[in-house]
């Protein structure tokens, strides 16, 4: 049986937090264990370049993100795990696809349209002010990421669905002009993906500044848990677990039975202080070994390089011959052929 090819990119900026872990990293690692799939997972560092022009941030984020995925259980022997920038064929394919993509298609991309709309609302003379070609072409680079490996199922957040549809359009156009070459990718959106609240009760997100970094040092981690917003009910008063940030976070890391037990403790009036202490100890236990492995990898970047180099080699075993075939199809081939 041929395996379904699952492919997804991780934009490499920032330090992963509890929300990223429960909502994206853990489910992706679990999915990669499915016998019927073959997973391609990569650090989208050339995508990061569009949003960030700080070389040190790009370097630090790539390292932290690679170490996080490996420390949380991604098995590089099972999954093809690589850095986008290690696969030159992706960028070459990006140009080939750029050459057959209608500009009008890119005009319709949400991120670009939002930038233009913001300029218009601010009465800018130039509607494209501040828009770089990287942002404009972003969906084509994403398409090249996917088509280079004939990715079939693409797990993404809702905001990325449009990009996968564009990838299908571009793949179809290539197939129409040059003959059947690419399979048509399909977005997989996990509606049940967990959304974890942050310190202030809103969705945990870097843009709200309310995150708890996944591998924060123990002392700081305890402090952050203690900072989570609760209400003013006293110990002994029954409390409602629904809508409670502490309970939501606990639930993302436990099964039904543990949650039922915790509901009872809320009903029995457990105090917020005790609850925070309990949650800290619980999460710390869950994350301790992973944090240690993360710190070990962060202190040994040469090992990260070795793992990623092996991943790149595995990936290029697909991309190099496939690109040779694509070049031939478009007429870029040895003169003697
Ligand atoms: N743009 C995606 C995001 O921001 C990351 C990404 C880059 C990606 N290339 C991809 C996702 C290819 C899926 C497939 O989340």
mmCIF file of C-alpha atoms and ligand atoms in Angstrom:
data_model
loop_
_atom_site.group_PDB
_atom_site.id
_atom_site.type_symbol
_atom_site.label_atom_id
_atom_site.label_comp_id
_atom_site.label_asym_id
_atom_site.label_seq_id
_atom_site.Cartn_x
_atom_site.Cartn_y
_atom_site.Cartn_z
ATOM 1 C CA UNK A 1 0.000 0.000 0.000
ATOM 2 C CA UNK A 2 1.305 3.439 -0.793
ATOM 3 C CA UNK A 3 1.423 5.731 2.179
ATOM 4 C CA UNK A 4 -0.314 9.075 2.300
ATOM 5 C CA UNK A 5 2.187 11.862 2.247
ATOM 6 C CA UNK A 6 1.639 14.404 4.992
ATOM 7 C CA UNK A 7 3.688 17.571 4.795
ATOM 8 C CA UNK A 8 3.800 20.674 6.902
ATOM 9 C CA UNK A 9 6.043 23.646 7.548
ATOM 10 C CA UNK A 10 6.801 25.369 10.794
ATOM 11 C CA UNK A 11 7.447 29.074 10.495
ATOM 12 C CA UNK A 12 10.575 29.621 12.463
ATOM 13 C CA UNK A 13 10.113 32.696 14.629
ATOM 14 C CA UNK A 14 9.848 32.918 18.390
ATOM 15 C CA UNK A 15 10.038 30.421 21.226
ATOM 16 C CA UNK A 16 7.370 27.718 21.396
ATOM 17 C CA UNK A 17 4.847 28.028 24.241
ATOM 18 C CA UNK A 18 2.376 25.680 25.950
ATOM 19 C CA UNK A 19 -0.319 26.613 23.437
ATOM 20 C CA UNK A 20 1.881 25.736 20.442
ATOM 21 C CA UNK A 21 2.725 22.464 22.094
ATOM 22 C CA UNK A 22 -0.800 21.268 22.916
ATOM 23 C CA UNK A 23 -2.389 22.758 19.793
ATOM 24 C CA UNK A 24 0.141 21.919 17.094
ATOM 25 C CA UNK A 25 3.365 20.183 18.080
ATOM 26 C CA UNK A 26 1.969 17.276 20.086
ATOM 27 C CA UNK A 27 -0.791 16.389 17.593
ATOM 28 C CA UNK A 28 1.670 16.550 14.679
ATOM 29 C CA UNK A 29 4.077 14.238 16.453
ATOM 30 C CA UNK A 30 1.242 11.833 17.269
ATOM 31 C CA UNK A 31 0.075 11.915 13.655
ATOM 32 C CA UNK A 32 3.590 11.165 12.450
ATOM 33 C CA UNK A 33 3.384 7.798 14.220
ATOM 34 C CA UNK A 34 0.527 6.617 11.956
ATOM 35 C CA UNK A 35 1.728 3.607 9.954
ATOM 36 C CA UNK A 36 -0.259 4.667 6.895
ATOM 37 C CA UNK A 37 1.413 8.011 6.491
ATOM 38 C CA UNK A 38 4.797 9.291 5.546
ATOM 39 C CA UNK A 39 5.542 12.653 7.154
ATOM 40 C CA UNK A 40 7.605 15.539 5.883
ATOM 41 C CA UNK A 41 8.169 18.238 8.437
ATOM 42 C CA UNK A 42 10.369 21.232 7.922
ATOM 43 C CA UNK A 43 11.532 24.516 9.388
ATOM 44 C CA UNK A 44 10.284 27.188 7.026
ATOM 45 C CA UNK A 45 13.237 29.506 7.547
ATOM 46 C CA UNK A 46 12.951 31.251 4.197
ATOM 47 C CA UNK A 47 9.371 32.061 5.163
ATOM 48 C CA UNK A 48 10.644 33.523 8.434
ATOM 49 C CA UNK A 49 12.865 35.867 6.433
ATOM 50 C CA UNK A 50 9.773 37.611 5.106
ATOM 51 C CA UNK A 51 8.695 38.681 8.587
ATOM 52 C CA UNK A 52 12.042 39.091 10.276
ATOM 53 C CA UNK A 53 15.211 40.813 9.121
ATOM 54 C CA UNK A 54 17.185 40.133 12.294
ATOM 55 C CA UNK A 55 19.823 37.491 11.502
ATOM 56 C CA UNK A 56 20.314 36.578 15.156
ATOM 57 C CA UNK A 57 16.586 36.095 15.733
ATOM 58 C CA UNK A 58 16.347 33.894 12.651
ATOM 59 C CA UNK A 59 19.269 31.787 13.903
ATOM 60 C CA UNK A 60 18.026 31.557 17.500
ATOM 61 C CA UNK A 61 14.471 30.679 16.512
ATOM 62 C CA UNK A 62 15.547 27.963 14.096
ATOM 63 C CA UNK A 63 17.629 26.398 16.802
ATOM 64 C CA UNK A 64 14.948 26.630 19.502
ATOM 65 C CA UNK A 65 12.275 25.225 17.226
ATOM 66 C CA UNK A 66 14.372 22.316 15.979
ATOM 67 C CA UNK A 67 15.352 21.473 19.570
ATOM 68 C CA UNK A 68 11.714 21.703 20.708
ATOM 69 C CA UNK A 69 10.391 19.274 18.122
ATOM 70 C CA UNK A 70 13.149 16.778 18.776
ATOM 71 C CA UNK A 71 12.847 17.071 22.566
ATOM 72 C CA UNK A 72 9.088 16.540 22.449
ATOM 73 C CA UNK A 73 9.397 13.227 20.654
ATOM 74 C CA UNK A 74 9.731 13.799 16.937
ATOM 75 C CA UNK A 75 11.648 10.808 15.643
ATOM 76 C CA UNK A 76 13.906 11.895 12.768
ATOM 77 C CA UNK A 77 14.318 8.276 11.662
ATOM 78 C CA UNK A 78 10.593 7.984 11.007
ATOM 79 C CA UNK A 79 9.879 11.458 9.725
ATOM 80 C CA UNK A 80 11.760 13.453 7.124
ATOM 81 C CA UNK A 81 12.722 16.468 9.218
ATOM 82 C CA UNK A 82 14.661 19.223 7.451
ATOM 83 C CA UNK A 83 15.303 22.885 6.998
ATOM 84 C CA UNK A 84 13.757 24.524 3.959
ATOM 85 C CA UNK A 85 16.995 26.418 3.299
ATOM 86 C CA UNK A 86 18.922 23.138 3.037
ATOM 87 C CA UNK A 87 16.880 22.113 0.001
ATOM 88 C CA UNK A 88 17.946 24.334 -2.927
ATOM 89 C CA UNK A 89 15.484 22.533 -5.212
ATOM 90 C CA UNK A 90 12.594 24.235 -3.376
ATOM 91 C CA UNK A 91 13.766 27.690 -4.380
ATOM 92 C CA UNK A 92 14.416 26.583 -7.922
ATOM 93 C CA UNK A 93 10.930 25.153 -8.167
ATOM 94 C CA UNK A 94 9.615 28.380 -6.642
ATOM 95 C CA UNK A 95 10.898 30.327 -9.663
ATOM 96 C CA UNK A 96 9.510 27.776 -12.106
ATOM 97 C CA UNK A 97 6.091 28.067 -10.462
ATOM 98 C CA UNK A 98 6.354 31.858 -10.253
ATOM 99 C CA UNK A 99 6.678 31.854 -14.022
ATOM 100 C CA UNK A 100 3.287 30.199 -14.508
ATOM 101 C CA UNK A 101 1.353 31.860 -11.692
ATOM 102 C CA UNK A 102 -1.109 34.619 -12.501
ATOM 103 C CA UNK A 103 -0.387 37.855 -10.667
ATOM 104 C CA UNK A 104 -4.127 38.179 -10.145
ATOM 105 C CA UNK A 105 -4.115 35.022 -8.058
ATOM 106 C CA UNK A 106 -1.563 36.547 -5.697
ATOM 107 C CA UNK A 107 -3.521 39.820 -5.569
ATOM 108 C CA UNK A 108 -6.274 37.846 -3.862
ATOM 109 C CA UNK A 109 -4.104 36.487 -1.018
ATOM 110 C CA UNK A 110 -5.540 37.502 2.378
ATOM 111 C CA UNK A 111 -2.240 38.696 3.861
ATOM 112 C CA UNK A 112 -1.506 40.931 0.884
ATOM 113 C CA UNK A 113 -5.065 42.241 0.712
ATOM 114 C CA UNK A 114 -4.975 43.092 4.406
ATOM 115 C CA UNK A 115 -1.773 45.112 3.905
ATOM 116 C CA UNK A 116 -3.287 47.020 0.985
ATOM 117 C CA UNK A 117 -6.480 47.673 2.903
ATOM 118 C CA UNK A 118 -4.551 49.022 5.884
ATOM 119 C CA UNK A 119 -2.707 51.419 3.566
ATOM 120 C CA UNK A 120 -5.932 52.546 1.942
ATOM 121 C CA UNK A 121 -7.571 53.146 5.303
ATOM 122 C CA UNK A 122 -4.571 55.219 6.347
ATOM 123 C CA UNK A 123 -4.970 57.263 3.136
ATOM 124 C CA UNK A 124 -1.520 56.268 1.892
ATOM 125 C CA UNK A 125 -0.840 57.389 -1.674
ATOM 126 C CA UNK A 126 0.858 54.067 -2.376
ATOM 127 C CA UNK A 127 -1.455 51.154 -1.596
ATOM 128 C CA UNK A 128 1.550 48.813 -1.667
ATOM 129 C CA UNK A 129 3.546 50.788 0.878
ATOM 130 C CA UNK A 130 5.682 48.482 3.041
ATOM 131 C CA UNK A 131 4.739 45.392 1.048
ATOM 132 C CA UNK A 132 7.760 43.362 0.074
ATOM 133 C CA UNK A 133 7.828 40.909 -2.796
ATOM 134 C CA UNK A 134 8.457 38.166 -0.237
ATOM 135 C CA UNK A 135 5.043 38.805 1.289
ATOM 136 C CA UNK A 136 3.418 39.017 -2.119
ATOM 137 C CA UNK A 137 5.040 35.776 -3.332
ATOM 138 C CA UNK A 138 4.663 33.941 -0.041
ATOM 139 C CA UNK A 139 1.963 31.581 -1.350
ATOM 140 C CA UNK A 140 4.187 30.533 -4.268
ATOM 141 C CA UNK A 141 7.054 29.615 -1.964
ATOM 142 C CA UNK A 142 4.593 27.638 0.120
ATOM 143 C CA UNK A 143 3.358 25.933 -3.032
ATOM 144 C CA UNK A 144 6.933 24.985 -3.945
ATOM 145 C CA UNK A 145 7.428 23.534 -0.422
ATOM 146 C CA UNK A 146 4.429 21.304 -0.942
ATOM 147 C CA UNK A 147 4.754 20.311 -4.588
ATOM 148 C CA UNK A 148 8.481 19.592 -4.337
ATOM 149 C CA UNK A 149 7.562 16.518 -2.268
ATOM 150 C CA UNK A 150 4.151 15.852 -3.749
ATOM 151 C CA UNK A 151 2.558 16.482 -0.363
ATOM 152 C CA UNK A 152 -1.040 15.222 -0.311
ATOM 153 C CA UNK A 153 -2.408 16.098 3.122
ATOM 154 C CA UNK A 154 -1.299 19.417 4.528
ATOM 155 C CA UNK A 155 -2.142 20.012 8.204
ATOM 156 C CA UNK A 156 -2.466 23.763 8.701
ATOM 157 C CA UNK A 157 -4.268 26.406 10.701
ATOM 158 C CA UNK A 158 -7.434 27.968 9.263
ATOM 159 C CA UNK A 159 -5.518 31.058 8.133
ATOM 160 C CA UNK A 160 -3.522 28.885 5.716
ATOM 161 C CA UNK A 161 -6.408 27.205 3.854
ATOM 162 C CA UNK A 162 -6.337 29.777 1.092
ATOM 163 C CA UNK A 163 -2.651 29.101 0.492
ATOM 164 C CA UNK A 164 -3.317 25.396 0.013
ATOM 165 C CA UNK A 165 -6.083 26.231 -2.468
ATOM 166 C CA UNK A 166 -3.620 28.393 -4.367
ATOM 167 C CA UNK A 167 -1.139 25.520 -4.342
ATOM 168 C CA UNK A 168 -3.804 23.328 -5.955
ATOM 169 C CA UNK A 169 -4.484 25.960 -8.616
ATOM 170 C CA UNK A 170 -0.809 26.314 -9.410
ATOM 171 C CA UNK A 171 -0.276 22.531 -9.497
ATOM 172 C CA UNK A 172 -3.219 22.156 -11.878
ATOM 173 C CA UNK A 173 -1.908 24.843 -14.155
ATOM 174 C CA UNK A 174 1.523 23.233 -14.287
ATOM 175 C CA UNK A 175 -0.017 19.815 -14.993
ATOM 176 C CA UNK A 176 -2.147 21.346 -17.753
ATOM 177 C CA UNK A 177 0.775 23.028 -19.483
ATOM 178 C CA UNK A 178 3.502 20.432 -19.024
ATOM 179 C CA UNK A 179 1.638 17.181 -18.343
ATOM 180 C CA UNK A 180 0.669 15.331 -15.192
ATOM 181 C CA UNK A 181 3.413 16.035 -12.644
ATOM 182 C CA UNK A 182 2.060 17.085 -9.264
ATOM 183 C CA UNK A 183 -0.581 15.581 -7.017
ATOM 184 C CA UNK A 184 -3.120 18.109 -5.786
ATOM 185 C CA UNK A 185 -2.624 18.939 -2.116
ATOM 186 C CA UNK A 186 -5.477 19.128 0.352
ATOM 187 C CA UNK A 187 -5.606 21.163 3.568
ATOM 188 C CA UNK A 188 -6.286 19.291 6.786
ATOM 189 C CA UNK A 189 -7.663 21.562 9.468
ATOM 190 C CA UNK A 190 -8.039 20.033 12.876
ATOM 191 C CA UNK A 191 -11.228 21.624 14.184
ATOM 192 C CA UNK A 192 -10.693 20.039 17.560
ATOM 193 C CA UNK A 193 -7.216 21.530 17.869
ATOM 194 C CA UNK A 194 -6.835 22.767 21.377
ATOM 195 C CA UNK A 195 -6.835 26.447 22.028
ATOM 196 C CA UNK A 196 -5.196 27.120 25.336
ATOM 197 C CA UNK A 197 -5.780 30.322 27.234
ATOM 198 C CA UNK A 198 -2.780 32.358 28.365
ATOM 199 C CA UNK A 199 -1.959 34.256 31.558
ATOM 200 C CA UNK A 200 -4.810 36.728 31.067
ATOM 201 C CA UNK A 201 -7.427 34.200 29.949
ATOM 202 C CA UNK A 202 -7.316 35.180 26.279
ATOM 203 C CA UNK A 203 -5.974 32.706 23.715
ATOM 204 C CA UNK A 204 -2.307 32.041 24.453
ATOM 205 C CA UNK A 205 -0.494 33.939 21.746
ATOM 206 C CA UNK A 206 2.762 35.738 21.241
ATOM 207 C CA UNK A 207 0.863 38.760 19.959
ATOM 208 C CA UNK A 208 -1.010 39.136 23.289
ATOM 209 C CA UNK A 209 2.185 38.756 25.314
ATOM 210 C CA UNK A 210 0.421 36.242 27.571
ATOM 211 C CA UNK A 211 2.403 33.091 26.846
ATOM 212 C CA UNK A 212 4.051 30.507 29.040
ATOM 213 C CA UNK A 213 7.152 29.267 27.190
ATOM 214 C CA UNK A 214 7.148 25.493 27.001
ATOM 215 C CA UNK A 215 10.651 25.050 28.335
ATOM 216 C CA UNK A 216 10.899 27.936 30.745
ATOM 217 C CA UNK A 217 13.332 27.219 33.605
ATOM 218 C CA UNK A 218 11.562 25.675 36.595
ATOM 219 C CA UNK A 219 11.594 28.719 38.877
ATOM 220 C CA UNK A 220 10.296 31.079 36.232
ATOM 221 C CA UNK A 221 7.766 28.483 35.123
ATOM 222 C CA UNK A 222 6.344 28.347 38.657
ATOM 223 C CA UNK A 223 6.171 32.140 38.744
ATOM 224 C CA UNK A 224 4.267 32.269 35.480
ATOM 225 C CA UNK A 225 1.735 29.666 36.624
ATOM 226 C CA UNK A 226 1.212 31.752 39.768
ATOM 227 C CA UNK A 227 0.495 34.765 37.579
ATOM 228 C CA UNK A 228 -2.454 33.130 35.791
ATOM 229 C CA UNK A 229 -5.554 35.215 36.303
ATOM 230 C CA UNK A 230 -8.334 33.759 38.505
ATOM 231 C CA UNK A 231 -11.298 35.314 40.311
ATOM 232 C CA UNK A 232 -11.602 36.385 43.945
ATOM 233 C CA UNK A 233 -13.396 33.328 45.342
ATOM 234 C CA UNK A 234 -11.950 32.216 48.664
ATOM 235 C CA UNK A 235 -10.727 28.725 49.563
ATOM 236 C CA UNK A 236 -13.707 26.634 50.647
ATOM 237 C CA UNK A 237 -16.079 28.305 48.179
ATOM 238 C CA UNK A 238 -17.159 26.030 45.300
ATOM 239 C CA UNK A 239 -15.671 27.078 41.960
ATOM 240 C CA UNK A 240 -16.619 26.611 38.339
ATOM 241 C CA UNK A 241 -14.039 24.802 36.180
ATOM 242 C CA UNK A 242 -15.712 25.986 32.949
ATOM 243 C CA UNK A 243 -13.983 29.055 31.605
ATOM 244 C CA UNK A 244 -11.241 28.749 34.230
ATOM 245 C CA UNK A 245 -7.791 29.176 32.692
ATOM 246 C CA UNK A 246 -6.136 26.801 35.172
ATOM 247 C CA UNK A 247 -8.653 24.099 34.361
ATOM 248 C CA UNK A 248 -8.325 24.594 30.593
ATOM 249 C CA UNK A 249 -4.570 24.257 30.751
ATOM 250 C CA UNK A 250 -4.812 21.209 32.999
ATOM 251 C CA UNK A 251 -7.319 19.637 30.595
ATOM 252 C CA UNK A 252 -4.942 19.998 27.666
ATOM 253 C CA UNK A 253 -2.535 17.691 29.460
ATOM 254 C CA UNK A 254 -4.856 15.128 31.060
ATOM 255 C CA UNK A 255 -7.523 12.549 30.258
ATOM 256 C CA UNK A 256 -11.235 12.516 31.133
ATOM 257 C CA UNK A 257 -10.757 10.669 34.420
ATOM 258 C CA UNK A 258 -8.260 13.213 35.745
ATOM 259 C CA UNK A 259 -10.546 16.045 34.638
ATOM 260 C CA UNK A 260 -13.560 14.538 36.402
ATOM 261 C CA UNK A 261 -11.544 14.278 39.565
ATOM 262 C CA UNK A 262 -10.417 17.872 39.200
ATOM 263 C CA UNK A 263 -14.024 19.036 38.695
ATOM 264 C CA UNK A 264 -14.811 17.487 42.057
ATOM 265 C CA UNK A 265 -11.975 19.414 43.676
ATOM 266 C CA UNK A 266 -13.378 22.632 42.218
ATOM 267 C CA UNK A 267 -16.813 21.752 43.620
ATOM 268 C CA UNK A 268 -15.214 21.040 46.975
ATOM 269 C CA UNK A 269 -13.755 24.532 47.014
ATOM 270 C CA UNK A 270 -10.034 24.021 46.465
ATOM 271 C CA UNK A 271 -8.166 27.347 46.903
ATOM 272 C CA UNK A 272 -6.532 29.054 43.926
ATOM 273 C CA UNK A 273 -3.117 28.937 45.595
ATOM 274 C CA UNK A 274 -3.316 25.173 46.092
ATOM 275 C CA UNK A 275 -4.586 24.704 42.584
ATOM 276 C CA UNK A 276 -1.717 26.656 41.087
ATOM 277 C CA UNK A 277 0.770 24.678 43.137
ATOM 278 C CA UNK A 278 -0.836 21.468 41.936
ATOM 279 C CA UNK A 279 -0.871 22.587 38.293
ATOM 280 C CA UNK A 280 2.746 23.672 38.426
ATOM 281 C CA UNK A 281 3.829 20.346 39.881
ATOM 282 C CA UNK A 282 1.766 18.409 37.398
ATOM 283 C CA UNK A 283 3.075 20.259 34.335
ATOM 284 C CA UNK A 284 6.587 20.353 35.625
ATOM 285 C CA UNK A 285 6.521 16.566 35.995
ATOM 286 C CA UNK A 286 5.160 16.212 32.466
ATOM 287 C CA UNK A 287 7.768 18.486 30.953
ATOM 288 C CA UNK A 288 10.855 17.876 33.089
ATOM 289 C CA UNK A 289 12.515 15.201 30.955
ATOM 290 C CA UNK A 290 11.638 16.978 27.746
ATOM 291 C CA UNK A 291 13.036 20.234 29.105
ATOM 292 C CA UNK A 292 16.251 18.471 30.011
ATOM 293 C CA UNK A 293 16.537 17.050 26.515
ATOM 294 C CA UNK A 294 15.756 20.491 25.072
ATOM 295 C CA UNK A 295 18.509 22.075 27.134
ATOM 296 C CA UNK A 296 20.909 19.344 26.122
ATOM 297 C CA UNK A 297 20.187 19.925 22.429
ATOM 298 C CA UNK A 298 20.387 23.695 22.777
ATOM 299 C CA UNK A 299 23.832 23.254 24.306
ATOM 300 C CA UNK A 300 24.896 20.976 21.464
ATOM 301 C CA UNK A 301 24.027 22.768 18.232
ATOM 302 C CA UNK A 302 26.431 20.521 16.330
ATOM 303 C CA UNK A 303 24.095 17.621 17.048
ATOM 304 C CA UNK A 304 21.153 19.638 15.713
ATOM 305 C CA UNK A 305 23.182 20.296 12.574
ATOM 306 C CA UNK A 306 23.922 16.593 12.196
ATOM 307 C CA UNK A 307 20.267 15.639 12.553
ATOM 308 C CA UNK A 308 19.146 18.310 10.104
ATOM 309 C CA UNK A 309 21.885 17.377 7.633
ATOM 310 C CA UNK A 310 20.628 13.789 7.671
ATOM 311 C CA UNK A 311 17.086 15.054 7.163
ATOM 312 C CA UNK A 312 18.203 17.195 4.235
ATOM 313 C CA UNK A 313 19.906 14.202 2.676
ATOM 314 C CA UNK A 314 16.702 12.168 2.971
ATOM 315 C CA UNK A 315 14.629 15.012 1.551
ATOM 316 C CA UNK A 316 16.994 15.661 -1.338
ATOM 317 C CA UNK A 317 16.827 12.007 -2.343
ATOM 318 C CA UNK A 318 13.280 12.973 -3.430
ATOM 319 C CA UNK A 319 13.698 16.558 -4.498
ATOM 320 C CA UNK A 320 16.841 16.279 -6.651
ATOM 321 C CA UNK A 321 15.602 13.604 -9.108
ATOM 322 C CA UNK A 322 12.111 15.122 -9.123
ATOM 323 C CA UNK A 323 13.450 18.558 -10.002
ATOM 324 C CA UNK A 324 15.592 17.047 -12.785
ATOM 325 C CA UNK A 325 12.402 15.589 -14.226
ATOM 326 C CA UNK A 326 10.576 18.922 -13.876
ATOM 327 C CA UNK A 327 13.424 20.811 -15.563
ATOM 328 C CA UNK A 328 13.300 18.385 -18.420
ATOM 329 C CA UNK A 329 9.552 18.890 -18.788
ATOM 330 C CA UNK A 330 9.870 22.660 -19.005
ATOM 331 C CA UNK A 331 12.718 22.514 -21.511
ATOM 332 C CA UNK A 332 15.680 23.195 -19.281
ATOM 333 C CA UNK A 333 17.717 20.114 -20.059
ATOM 334 C CA UNK A 334 21.080 19.119 -21.539
ATOM 335 C CA UNK A 335 21.415 20.242 -25.174
ATOM 336 C CA UNK A 336 22.054 16.681 -26.233
ATOM 337 C CA UNK A 337 18.691 15.436 -25.020
HETATM 338 N N1 LIG B 1 2.873 29.427 6.113
HETATM 339 C C1 LIG B 1 2.751 28.396 7.094
HETATM 340 C C2 LIG B 1 2.324 29.021 8.436
HETATM 341 O O1 LIG B 1 2.530 30.190 8.638
HETATM 342 C C3 LIG B 1 4.051 27.651 7.273
HETATM 343 C C4 LIG B 1 4.404 26.929 6.018
HETATM 344 C C5 LIG B 1 5.377 27.276 5.139
HETATM 345 C C6 LIG B 1 3.760 25.785 5.515
HETATM 346 N N2 LIG B 1 5.408 26.384 4.113
HETATM 347 C C7 LIG B 1 4.431 25.453 4.298
HETATM 348 C C8 LIG B 1 2.693 25.003 5.968
HETATM 349 C C9 LIG B 1 4.031 24.370 3.532
HETATM 350 C C10 LIG B 1 2.307 23.921 5.184
HETATM 351 C C11 LIG B 1 2.972 23.608 3.991
HETATM 352 O O2 LIG B 1 1.808 28.313 9.266
#
